[in-house]
Short mmCIF file of C-alpha atoms and ligand atoms in Angstrom, two decimals:
data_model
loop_
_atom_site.label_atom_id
_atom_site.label_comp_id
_atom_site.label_asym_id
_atom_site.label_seq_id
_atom_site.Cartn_x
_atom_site.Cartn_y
_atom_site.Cartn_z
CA UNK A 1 14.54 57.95 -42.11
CA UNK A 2 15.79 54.22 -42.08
CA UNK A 3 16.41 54.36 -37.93
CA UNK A 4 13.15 53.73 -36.09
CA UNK A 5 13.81 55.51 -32.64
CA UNK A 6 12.08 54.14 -29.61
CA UNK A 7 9.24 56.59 -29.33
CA UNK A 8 9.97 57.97 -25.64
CA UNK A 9 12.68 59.10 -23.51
CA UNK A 10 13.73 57.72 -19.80
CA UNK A 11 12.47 59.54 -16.80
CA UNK A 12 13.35 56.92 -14.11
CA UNK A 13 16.09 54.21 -14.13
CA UNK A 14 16.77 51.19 -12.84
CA UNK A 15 20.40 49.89 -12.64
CA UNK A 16 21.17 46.25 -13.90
CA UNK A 17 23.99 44.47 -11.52
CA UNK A 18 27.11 43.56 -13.39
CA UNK A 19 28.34 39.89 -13.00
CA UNK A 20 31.53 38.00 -13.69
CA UNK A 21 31.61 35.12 -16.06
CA UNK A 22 33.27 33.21 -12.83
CA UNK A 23 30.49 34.46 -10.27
CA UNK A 24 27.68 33.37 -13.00
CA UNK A 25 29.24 30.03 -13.00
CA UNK A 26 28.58 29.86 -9.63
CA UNK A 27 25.40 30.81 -9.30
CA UNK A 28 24.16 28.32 -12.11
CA UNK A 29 25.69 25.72 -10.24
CA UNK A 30 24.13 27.11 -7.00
CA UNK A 31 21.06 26.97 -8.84
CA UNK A 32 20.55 23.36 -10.43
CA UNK A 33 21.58 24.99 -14.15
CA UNK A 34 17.88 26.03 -13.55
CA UNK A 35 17.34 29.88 -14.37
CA UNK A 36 13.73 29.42 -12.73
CA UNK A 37 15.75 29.22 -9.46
CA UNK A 38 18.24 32.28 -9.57
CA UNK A 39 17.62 35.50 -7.95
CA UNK A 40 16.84 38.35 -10.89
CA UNK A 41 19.23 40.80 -9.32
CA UNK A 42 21.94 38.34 -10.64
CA UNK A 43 20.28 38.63 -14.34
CA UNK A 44 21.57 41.59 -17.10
CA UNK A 45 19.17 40.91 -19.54
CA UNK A 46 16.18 39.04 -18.70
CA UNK A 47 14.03 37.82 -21.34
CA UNK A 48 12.28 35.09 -19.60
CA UNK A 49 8.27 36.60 -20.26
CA UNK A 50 7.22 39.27 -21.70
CA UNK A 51 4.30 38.86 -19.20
CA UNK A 52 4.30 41.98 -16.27
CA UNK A 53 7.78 42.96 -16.93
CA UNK A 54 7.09 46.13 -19.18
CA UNK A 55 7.58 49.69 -17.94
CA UNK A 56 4.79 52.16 -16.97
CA UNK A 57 4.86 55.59 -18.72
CA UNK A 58 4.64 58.74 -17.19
CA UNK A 59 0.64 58.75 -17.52
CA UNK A 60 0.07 55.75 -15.65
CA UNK A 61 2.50 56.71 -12.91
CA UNK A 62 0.16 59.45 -12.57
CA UNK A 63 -2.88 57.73 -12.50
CA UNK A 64 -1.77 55.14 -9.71
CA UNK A 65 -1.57 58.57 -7.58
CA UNK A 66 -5.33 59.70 -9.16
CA UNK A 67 -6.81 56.29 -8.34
CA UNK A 68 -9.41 56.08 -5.69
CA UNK A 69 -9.99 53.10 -3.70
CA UNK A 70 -13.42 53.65 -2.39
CA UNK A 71 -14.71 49.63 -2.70
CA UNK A 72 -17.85 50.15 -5.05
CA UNK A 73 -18.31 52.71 -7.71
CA UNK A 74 -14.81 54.19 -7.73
CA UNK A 75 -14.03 57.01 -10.23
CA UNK A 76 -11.24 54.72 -11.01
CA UNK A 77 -13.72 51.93 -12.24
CA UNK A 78 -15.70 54.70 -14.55
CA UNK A 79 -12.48 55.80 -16.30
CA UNK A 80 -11.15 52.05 -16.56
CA UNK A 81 -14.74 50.96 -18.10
CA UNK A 82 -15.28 53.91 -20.26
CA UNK A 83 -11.82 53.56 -22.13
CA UNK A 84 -12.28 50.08 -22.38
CA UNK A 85 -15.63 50.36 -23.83
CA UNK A 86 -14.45 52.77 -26.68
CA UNK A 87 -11.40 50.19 -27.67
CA UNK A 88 -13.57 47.10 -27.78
CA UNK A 89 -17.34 48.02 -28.09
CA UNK A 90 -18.28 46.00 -25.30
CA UNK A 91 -21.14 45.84 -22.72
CA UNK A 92 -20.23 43.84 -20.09
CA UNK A 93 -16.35 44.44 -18.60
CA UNK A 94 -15.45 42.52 -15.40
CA UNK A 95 -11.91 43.51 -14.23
CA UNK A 96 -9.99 40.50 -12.98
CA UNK A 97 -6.58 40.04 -11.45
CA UNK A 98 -4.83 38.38 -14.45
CA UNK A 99 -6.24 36.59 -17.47
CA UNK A 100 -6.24 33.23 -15.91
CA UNK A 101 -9.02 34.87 -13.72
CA UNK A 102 -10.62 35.55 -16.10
CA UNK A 103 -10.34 32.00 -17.97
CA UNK A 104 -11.23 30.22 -14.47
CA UNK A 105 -14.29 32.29 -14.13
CA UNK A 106 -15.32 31.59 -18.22
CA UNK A 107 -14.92 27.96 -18.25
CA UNK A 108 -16.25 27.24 -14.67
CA UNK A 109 -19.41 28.71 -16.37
CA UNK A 110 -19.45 27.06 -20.00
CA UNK A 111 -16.84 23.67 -19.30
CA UNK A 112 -17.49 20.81 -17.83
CA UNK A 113 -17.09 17.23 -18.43
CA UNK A 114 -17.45 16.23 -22.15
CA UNK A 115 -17.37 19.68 -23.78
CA UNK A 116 -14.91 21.02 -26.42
CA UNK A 117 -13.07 23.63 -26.84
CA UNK A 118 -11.24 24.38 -29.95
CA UNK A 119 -8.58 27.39 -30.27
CA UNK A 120 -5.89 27.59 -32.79
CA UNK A 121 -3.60 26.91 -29.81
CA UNK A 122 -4.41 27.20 -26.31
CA UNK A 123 -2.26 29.15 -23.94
CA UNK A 124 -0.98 26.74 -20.97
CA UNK A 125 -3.41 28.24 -18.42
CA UNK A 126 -6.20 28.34 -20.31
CA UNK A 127 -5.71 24.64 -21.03
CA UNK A 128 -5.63 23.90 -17.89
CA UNK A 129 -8.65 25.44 -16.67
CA UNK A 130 -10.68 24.53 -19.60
CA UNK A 131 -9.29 20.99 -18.57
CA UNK A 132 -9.86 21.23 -14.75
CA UNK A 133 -13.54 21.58 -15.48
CA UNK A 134 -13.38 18.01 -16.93
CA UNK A 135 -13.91 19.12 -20.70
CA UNK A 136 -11.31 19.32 -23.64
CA UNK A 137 -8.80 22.27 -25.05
CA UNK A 138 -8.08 21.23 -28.94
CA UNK A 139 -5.73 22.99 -30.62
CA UNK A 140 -6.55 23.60 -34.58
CA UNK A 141 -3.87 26.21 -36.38
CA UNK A 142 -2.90 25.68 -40.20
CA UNK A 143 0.09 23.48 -40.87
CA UNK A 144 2.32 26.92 -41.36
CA UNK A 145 2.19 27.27 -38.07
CA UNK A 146 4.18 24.36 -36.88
CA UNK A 147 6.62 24.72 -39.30
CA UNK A 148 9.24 26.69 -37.76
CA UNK A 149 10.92 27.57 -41.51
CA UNK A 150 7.95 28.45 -42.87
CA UNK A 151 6.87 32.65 -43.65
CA UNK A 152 2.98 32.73 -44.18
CA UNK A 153 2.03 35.94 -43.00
CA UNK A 154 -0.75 34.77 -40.47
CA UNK A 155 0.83 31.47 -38.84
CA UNK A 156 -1.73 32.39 -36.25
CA UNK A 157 -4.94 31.23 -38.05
CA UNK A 158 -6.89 28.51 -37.65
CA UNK A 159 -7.56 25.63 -40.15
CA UNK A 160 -11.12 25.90 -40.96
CA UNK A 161 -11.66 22.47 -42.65
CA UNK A 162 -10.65 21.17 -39.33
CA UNK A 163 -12.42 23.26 -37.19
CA UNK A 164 -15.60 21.99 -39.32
CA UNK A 165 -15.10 18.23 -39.07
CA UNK A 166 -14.12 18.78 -35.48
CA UNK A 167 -17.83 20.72 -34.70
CA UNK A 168 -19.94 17.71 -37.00
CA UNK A 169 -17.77 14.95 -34.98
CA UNK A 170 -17.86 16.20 -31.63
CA UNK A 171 -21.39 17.91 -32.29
CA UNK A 172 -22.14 21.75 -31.86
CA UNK A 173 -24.57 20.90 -28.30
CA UNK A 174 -21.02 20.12 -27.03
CA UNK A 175 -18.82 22.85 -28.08
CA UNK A 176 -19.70 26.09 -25.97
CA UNK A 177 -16.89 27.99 -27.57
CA UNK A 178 -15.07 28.81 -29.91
CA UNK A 179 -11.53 30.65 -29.46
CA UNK A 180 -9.04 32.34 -31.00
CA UNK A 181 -6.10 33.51 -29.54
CA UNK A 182 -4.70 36.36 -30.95
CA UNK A 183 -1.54 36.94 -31.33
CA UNK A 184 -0.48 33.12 -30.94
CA UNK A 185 1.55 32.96 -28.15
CA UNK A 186 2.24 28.69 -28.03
CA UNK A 187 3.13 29.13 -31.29
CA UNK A 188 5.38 31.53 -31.48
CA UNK A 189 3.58 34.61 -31.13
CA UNK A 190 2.03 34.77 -35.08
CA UNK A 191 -1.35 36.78 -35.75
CA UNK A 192 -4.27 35.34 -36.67
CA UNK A 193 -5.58 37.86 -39.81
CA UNK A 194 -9.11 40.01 -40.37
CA UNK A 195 -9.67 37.06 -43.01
CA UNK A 196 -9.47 34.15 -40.99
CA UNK A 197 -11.39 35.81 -37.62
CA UNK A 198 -14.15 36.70 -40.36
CA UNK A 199 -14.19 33.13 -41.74
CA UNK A 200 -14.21 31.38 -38.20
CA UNK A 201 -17.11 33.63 -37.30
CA UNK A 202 -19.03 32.71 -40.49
CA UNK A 203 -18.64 28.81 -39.16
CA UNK A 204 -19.30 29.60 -35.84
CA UNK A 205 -22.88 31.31 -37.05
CA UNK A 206 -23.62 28.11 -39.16
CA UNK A 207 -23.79 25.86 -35.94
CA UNK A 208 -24.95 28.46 -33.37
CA UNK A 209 -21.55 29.03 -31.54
CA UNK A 210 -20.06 31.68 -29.53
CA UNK A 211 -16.58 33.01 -30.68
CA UNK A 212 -14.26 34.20 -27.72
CA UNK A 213 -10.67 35.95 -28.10
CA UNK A 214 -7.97 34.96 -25.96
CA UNK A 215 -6.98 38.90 -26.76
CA UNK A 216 -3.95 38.93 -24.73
CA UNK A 217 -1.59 40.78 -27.55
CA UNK A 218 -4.97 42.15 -29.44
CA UNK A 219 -3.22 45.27 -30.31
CA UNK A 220 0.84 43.68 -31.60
CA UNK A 221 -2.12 41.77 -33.86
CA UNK A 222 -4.03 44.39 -35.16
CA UNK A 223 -0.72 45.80 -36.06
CA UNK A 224 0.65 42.97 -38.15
CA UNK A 225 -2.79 43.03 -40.27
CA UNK A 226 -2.16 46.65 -41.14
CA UNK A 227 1.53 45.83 -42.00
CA UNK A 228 0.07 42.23 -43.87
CA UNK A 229 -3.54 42.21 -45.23
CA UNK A 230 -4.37 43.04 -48.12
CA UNK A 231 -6.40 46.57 -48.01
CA UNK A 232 -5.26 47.04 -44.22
CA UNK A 233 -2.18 49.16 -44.54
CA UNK A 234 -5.01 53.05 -44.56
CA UNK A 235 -6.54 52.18 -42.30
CA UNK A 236 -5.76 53.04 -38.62
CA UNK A 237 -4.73 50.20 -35.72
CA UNK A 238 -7.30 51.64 -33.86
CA UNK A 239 -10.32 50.66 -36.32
CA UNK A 240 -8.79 46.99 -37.06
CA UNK A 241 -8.99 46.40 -33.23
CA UNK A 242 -12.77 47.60 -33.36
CA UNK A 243 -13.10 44.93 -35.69
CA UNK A 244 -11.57 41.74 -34.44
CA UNK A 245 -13.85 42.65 -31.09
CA UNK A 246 -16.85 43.42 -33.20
CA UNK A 247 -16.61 39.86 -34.71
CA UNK A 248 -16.43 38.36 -31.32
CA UNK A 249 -19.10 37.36 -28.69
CA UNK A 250 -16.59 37.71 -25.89
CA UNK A 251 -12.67 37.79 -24.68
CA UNK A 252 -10.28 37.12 -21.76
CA UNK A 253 -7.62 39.13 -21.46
CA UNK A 254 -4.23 39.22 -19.48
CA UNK A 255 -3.17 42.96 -19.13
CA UNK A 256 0.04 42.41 -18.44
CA UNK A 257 0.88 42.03 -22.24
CA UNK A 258 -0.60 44.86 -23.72
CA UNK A 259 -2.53 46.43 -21.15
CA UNK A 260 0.96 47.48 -20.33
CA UNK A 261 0.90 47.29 -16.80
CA UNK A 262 2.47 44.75 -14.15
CA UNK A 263 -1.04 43.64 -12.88
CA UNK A 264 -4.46 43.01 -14.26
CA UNK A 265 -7.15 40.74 -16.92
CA UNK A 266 -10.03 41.31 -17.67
CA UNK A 267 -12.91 39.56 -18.79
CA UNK A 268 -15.09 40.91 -22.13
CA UNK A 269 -18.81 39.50 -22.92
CA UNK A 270 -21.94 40.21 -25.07
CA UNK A 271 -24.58 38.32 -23.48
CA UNK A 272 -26.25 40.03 -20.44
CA UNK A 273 -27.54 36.17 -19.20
CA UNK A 274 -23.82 34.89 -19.04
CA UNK A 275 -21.86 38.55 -18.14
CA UNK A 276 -24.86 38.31 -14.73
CA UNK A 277 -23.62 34.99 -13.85
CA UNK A 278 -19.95 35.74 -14.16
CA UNK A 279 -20.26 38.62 -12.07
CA UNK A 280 -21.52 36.72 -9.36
CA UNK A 281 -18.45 34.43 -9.60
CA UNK A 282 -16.53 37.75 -9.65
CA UNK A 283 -17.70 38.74 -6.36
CA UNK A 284 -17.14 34.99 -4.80
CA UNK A 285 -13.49 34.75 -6.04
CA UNK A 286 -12.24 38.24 -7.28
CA UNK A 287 -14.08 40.91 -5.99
CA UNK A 288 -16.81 43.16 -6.23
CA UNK A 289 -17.91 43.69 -10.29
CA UNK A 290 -16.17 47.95 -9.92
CA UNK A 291 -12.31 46.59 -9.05
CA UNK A 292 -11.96 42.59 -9.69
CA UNK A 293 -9.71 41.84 -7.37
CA UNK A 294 -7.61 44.90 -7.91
CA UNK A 295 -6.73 48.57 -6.34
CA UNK A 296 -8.53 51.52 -7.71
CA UNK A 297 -4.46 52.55 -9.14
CA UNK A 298 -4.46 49.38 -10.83
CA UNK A 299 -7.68 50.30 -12.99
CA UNK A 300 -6.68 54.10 -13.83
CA UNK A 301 -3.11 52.38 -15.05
CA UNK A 302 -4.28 49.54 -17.37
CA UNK A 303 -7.14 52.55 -18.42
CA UNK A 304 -4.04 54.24 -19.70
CA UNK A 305 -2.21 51.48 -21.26
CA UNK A 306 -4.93 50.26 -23.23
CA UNK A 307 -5.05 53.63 -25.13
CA UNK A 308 -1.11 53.94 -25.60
CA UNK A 309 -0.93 50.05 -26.81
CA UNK A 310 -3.14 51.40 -29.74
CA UNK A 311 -0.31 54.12 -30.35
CA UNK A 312 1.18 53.15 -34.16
CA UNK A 313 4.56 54.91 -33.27
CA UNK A 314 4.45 52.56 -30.52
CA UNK A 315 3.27 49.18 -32.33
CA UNK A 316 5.76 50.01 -35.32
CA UNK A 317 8.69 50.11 -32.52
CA UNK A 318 7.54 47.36 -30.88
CA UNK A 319 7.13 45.14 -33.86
CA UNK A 320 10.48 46.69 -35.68
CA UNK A 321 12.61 46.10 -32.49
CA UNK A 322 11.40 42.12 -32.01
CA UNK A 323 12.16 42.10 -35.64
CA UNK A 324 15.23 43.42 -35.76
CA UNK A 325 16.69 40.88 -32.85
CA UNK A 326 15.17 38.02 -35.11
CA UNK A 327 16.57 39.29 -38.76
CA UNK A 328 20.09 39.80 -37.13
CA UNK A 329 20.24 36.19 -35.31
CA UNK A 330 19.22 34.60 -39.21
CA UNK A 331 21.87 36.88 -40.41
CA UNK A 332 24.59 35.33 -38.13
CA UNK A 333 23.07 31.63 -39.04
CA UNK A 334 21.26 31.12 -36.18
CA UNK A 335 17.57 29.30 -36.84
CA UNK A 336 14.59 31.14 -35.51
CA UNK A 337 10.78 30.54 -36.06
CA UNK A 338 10.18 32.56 -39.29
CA UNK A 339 8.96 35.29 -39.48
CA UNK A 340 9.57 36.84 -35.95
CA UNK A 341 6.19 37.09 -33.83
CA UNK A 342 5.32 40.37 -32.07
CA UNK A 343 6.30 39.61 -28.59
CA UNK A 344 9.48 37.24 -28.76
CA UNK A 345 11.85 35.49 -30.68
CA UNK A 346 12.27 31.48 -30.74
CA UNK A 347 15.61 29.35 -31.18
CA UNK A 348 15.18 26.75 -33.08
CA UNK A 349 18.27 24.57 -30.62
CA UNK A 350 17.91 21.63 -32.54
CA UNK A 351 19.61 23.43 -34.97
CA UNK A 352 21.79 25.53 -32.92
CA UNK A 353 23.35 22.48 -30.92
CA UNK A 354 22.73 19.50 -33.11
CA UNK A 355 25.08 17.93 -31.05
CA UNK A 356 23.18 16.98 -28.66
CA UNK A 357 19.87 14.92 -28.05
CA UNK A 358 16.60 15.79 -27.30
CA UNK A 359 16.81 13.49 -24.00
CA UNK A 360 20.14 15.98 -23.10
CA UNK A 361 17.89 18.67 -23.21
CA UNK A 362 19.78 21.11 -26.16
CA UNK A 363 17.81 24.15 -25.38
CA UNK A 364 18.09 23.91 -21.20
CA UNK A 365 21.77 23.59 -21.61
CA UNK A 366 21.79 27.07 -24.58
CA UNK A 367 19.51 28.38 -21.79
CA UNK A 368 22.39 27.93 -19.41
CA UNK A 369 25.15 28.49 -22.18
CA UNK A 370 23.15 32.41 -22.76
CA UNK A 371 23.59 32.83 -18.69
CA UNK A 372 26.81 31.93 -17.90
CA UNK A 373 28.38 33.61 -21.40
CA UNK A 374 26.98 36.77 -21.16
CA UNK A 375 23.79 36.78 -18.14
CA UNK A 376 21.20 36.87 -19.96
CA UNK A 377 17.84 34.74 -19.06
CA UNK A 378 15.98 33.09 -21.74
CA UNK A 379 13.45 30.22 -20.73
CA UNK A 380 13.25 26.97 -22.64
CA UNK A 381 10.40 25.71 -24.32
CA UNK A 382 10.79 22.21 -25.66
CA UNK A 383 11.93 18.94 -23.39
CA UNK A 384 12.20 20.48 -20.32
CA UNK A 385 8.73 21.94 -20.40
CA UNK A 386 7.14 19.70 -22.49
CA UNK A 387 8.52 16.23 -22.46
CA UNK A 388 7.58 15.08 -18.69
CA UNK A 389 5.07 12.48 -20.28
CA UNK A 390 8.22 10.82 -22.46
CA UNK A 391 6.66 12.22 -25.95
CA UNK A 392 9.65 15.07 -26.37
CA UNK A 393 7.97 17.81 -28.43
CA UNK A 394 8.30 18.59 -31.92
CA UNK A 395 10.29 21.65 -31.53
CA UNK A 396 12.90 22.30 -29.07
CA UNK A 397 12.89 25.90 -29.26
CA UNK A 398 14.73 28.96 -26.91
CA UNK A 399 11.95 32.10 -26.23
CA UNK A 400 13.73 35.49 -25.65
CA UNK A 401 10.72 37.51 -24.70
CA UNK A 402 10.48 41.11 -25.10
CA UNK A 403 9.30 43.33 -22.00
CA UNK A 404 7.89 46.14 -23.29
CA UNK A 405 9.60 49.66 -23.33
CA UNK A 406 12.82 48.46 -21.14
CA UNK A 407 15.68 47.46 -23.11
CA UNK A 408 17.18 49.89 -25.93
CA UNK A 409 18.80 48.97 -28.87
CA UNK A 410 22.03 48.53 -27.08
CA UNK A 411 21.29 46.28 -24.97
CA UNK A 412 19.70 44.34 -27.72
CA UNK A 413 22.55 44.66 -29.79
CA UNK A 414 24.23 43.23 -26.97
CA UNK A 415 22.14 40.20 -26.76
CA UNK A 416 22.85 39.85 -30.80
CA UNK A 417 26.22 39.92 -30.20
CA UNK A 418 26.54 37.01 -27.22
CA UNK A 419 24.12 34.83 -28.89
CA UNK A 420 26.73 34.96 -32.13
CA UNK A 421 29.70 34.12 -29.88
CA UNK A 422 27.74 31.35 -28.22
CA UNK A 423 26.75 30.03 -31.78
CA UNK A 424 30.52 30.63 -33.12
CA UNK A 425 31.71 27.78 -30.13
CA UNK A 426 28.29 26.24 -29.88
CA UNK A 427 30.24 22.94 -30.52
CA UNK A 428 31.08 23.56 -26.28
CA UNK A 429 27.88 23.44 -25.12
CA UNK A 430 27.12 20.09 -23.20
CA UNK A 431 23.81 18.11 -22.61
CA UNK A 432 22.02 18.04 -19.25
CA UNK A 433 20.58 15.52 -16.76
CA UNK A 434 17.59 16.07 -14.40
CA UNK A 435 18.77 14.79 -10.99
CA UNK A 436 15.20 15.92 -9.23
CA UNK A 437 12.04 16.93 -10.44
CA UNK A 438 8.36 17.27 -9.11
CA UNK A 439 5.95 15.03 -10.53
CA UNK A 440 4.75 18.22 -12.66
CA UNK A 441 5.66 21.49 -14.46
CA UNK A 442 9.01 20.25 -13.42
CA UNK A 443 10.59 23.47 -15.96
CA UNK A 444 10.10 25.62 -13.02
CA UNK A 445 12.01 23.46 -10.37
CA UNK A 446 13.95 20.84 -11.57
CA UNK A 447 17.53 20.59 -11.12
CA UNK A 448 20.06 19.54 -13.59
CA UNK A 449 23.78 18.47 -13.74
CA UNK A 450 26.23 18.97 -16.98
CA UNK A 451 27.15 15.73 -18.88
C1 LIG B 1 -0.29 35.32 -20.44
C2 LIG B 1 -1.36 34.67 -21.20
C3 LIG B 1 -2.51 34.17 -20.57
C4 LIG B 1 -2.68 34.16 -19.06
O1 LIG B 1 -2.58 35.40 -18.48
P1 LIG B 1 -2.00 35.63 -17.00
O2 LIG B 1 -2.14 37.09 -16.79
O3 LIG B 1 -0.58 35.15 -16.99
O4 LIG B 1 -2.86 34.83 -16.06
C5 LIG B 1 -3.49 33.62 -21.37
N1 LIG B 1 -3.36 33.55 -22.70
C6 LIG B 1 -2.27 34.00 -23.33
C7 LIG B 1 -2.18 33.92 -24.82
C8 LIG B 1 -1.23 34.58 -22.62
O5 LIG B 1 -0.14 35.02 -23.26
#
């Protein structure tokens, strides 16, 4: 059969809000042409993250009714730790709100002022935290990955010639870590192959370092290296995933990717010296070590979305459905970052609106041109986001995000369609000017004006 179904059926719906093109217009005004600032009930499709937004399955519905609260040693805890522990092999498992909990609580432990940490690209909050510490995030992927044209398999992995010189310049005494972050959200959501984690681990060993995951989308990756590796494809999701944490001294996790739930991180490590002092910044800023600053519900749900994110009917729909919104944008001529990534697909809008400069912000004002056409939300990532310092970026790119298990095929059908209209009269679409912004992370707030 050519059609891949998604593999479940709806038990519990949630209407969308219909909109006029005329009361859209309105509310983008209203807003500052700043989707950041517009109420999600006003939204039809909303593809701004990918992050929280999926939808809970029957089983985990049921398990926020089984989960017991009792503060220390809940039966909630046992069933959260033991499934856990049979994905990933690991000893130590601290449950944390989010994965930047579990990043704050890492690198308040191993950072600090004049230490390094390389990753093939570091997620924005675990930059930042590796940064508030006083040390440095470098980011080290393979040329591939910056090229948005380009269709190497693993645009995810990291350049190991330049991992090496980094280690001998900076010197191993001040690199803690290593990390990898897998699949590569920054840049565009690409895996990092079996090959490359194996070959960053055989450096690591040479100079005595640790190697971390950022594991956020651990399982969308273990999917593309059965679909890509070389002798992968027989072997099952659920053993590739077994090894990218066996090759690993530790993780941090966000489970709101795929964990699969709206809440929840966690925190993964081998050695017992630095899993005893993490849990004693657990219990200062999370919580006590059996629920992390979470409810007993919150545990028995993630337990159960980290076994159905290793489903392959599930992985094969997830992957085939981002795919299929990237292969039929190329199809109508519109530029994406090649190949599509597991959890979103990127406009190239330097391409899409060559019309107009990078200092006119061209993917705010597609951003805006998506909304008002046919109210959908996509979030820029290029000027906007990125060019507050004056450097604009070298890739003004669109994200549509995927949440996980909400939108059919129609409604991403409909998406394909609006985006081709928008690109048909794409010549229409008109530059932007900030008239206020914070001093920082201005994306979320600013507010713009049409040129
Ligand atoms: C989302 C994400 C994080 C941070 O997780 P939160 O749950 O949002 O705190 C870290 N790394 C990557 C790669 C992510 O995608």
């Amino acid at each position: 059969m050519k059609t891949i179904i998604e593999p479940f059926r709806i038990k519990v719906v949630e209407p969308i809000r219909m909109t006029t093109r005329r009361q859209r217009e309105q509310i983008l005004r209203d807003a500052g042409f700043n989707l950041f600032l517009i109420r999600a009930e006003d939204v039809l499709i909303d593809l701004l993250t990918d992050s929280g937004t999926g939808a809970m399955s029957s089983l985990q519905w049921a398990g926020i009714m089984r989960g017991d609260e009792s503060y220390a040693g809940a039966k909630s805890w046992y069933v959260f730790r033991d499934k856990i522990r049979e994905i990933t092999g690991f000893a130590h498992i601290l449950p944390t709100h989010q994965g930047r909990a579990s990043e704050r609580i890492l690198f308040e432990l191993v950072g600090g002022p004049g230490k390094v940490v390389p990753n093939n690209s570091h997620f924005d909050t675990t930059r930042a935290n590796i940064e508030h510490t006083g040390a440095r995030a470098i980011d080290l992927v393979i040329d591939e990955g910056k090229q948005p044209a380009s269709r190497h398999p693993f645009k995810g992995n990291m350049d190991l010639e330049r991992l090496e010189n980094l280690i001998r310049e900076t010197g191993p005494q001040n690199i803690p870590l290593v990390m990898l972050t897998v699949t590569n959200n920054s840049g565009g959501g690409q895996p990092v192959s079996l090959e490359n984690i194996r070959a960053v681990r055989a450096v690591c060993r040479n100079y005595g370092l640790p190697l971390f995951l950022d594991a956020c989308r651990f399982a969308e990756n273990a999917y593309f290296i059965k679909l890509r590796e070389p002798g992968q494809q027989d072997r099952s999701v659920r053993e590739i995933v077994r090894d990218m944490f066996d090759l690993v001294d530790g993780a941090t996790i966000s489970a709101k990717k795929d964990g699969l739930v709206n809440i929840g991180g966690l925190l993964l490590l081998r050695d017992d010296h630095l899993a005893q002092k993490a849990d004693e910044l657990l219990i200062l800023t999370e919580g006590f070590v059996t629920y992390g600053g979470l409810a007993g519900r919150d545990l028995e749900a993630m337990a159960q979305g980290f076994e159905e994110v290793v489903h392959e009917d599930y992985l094969q729909y997830r992957v085939r459905s981002t795919a299929y919104l990237g292969e039929r944008l190329l199809d109508a001529g519109v530029q994406i970052v090649e190949p599509p990534g597991g959890h979103a697909i990127y406009i190239d809008a330097k391409h899409f609106c060559p019309h107009i400069p990078p200092a006119q912000f061209p993917g705010q004002a597609l951003v805006c041109a998506l909304y008002r056409h046919a109210g959908i939300r996509a979030v820029e990532i290029g000027s906007v986001m990125f060019g507050q310092d004056g450097n604009p970026p070298p890739m003004e790119l669109v994200r549509l995000a995927i949440p996980r298990r909400v939108y059919t095929q129609s409604h991403i059908d409909y998406v394909i369609e609006a985006i081709g209209e928008v690109f048909a009269n794409r010549g229409t679409l008109r530059g932007l000017r900030i008239v206020s912004e914070p001093p920082a992370l201005r994306h979320f707030t600013a507010r713009f004006e049409e040129l």
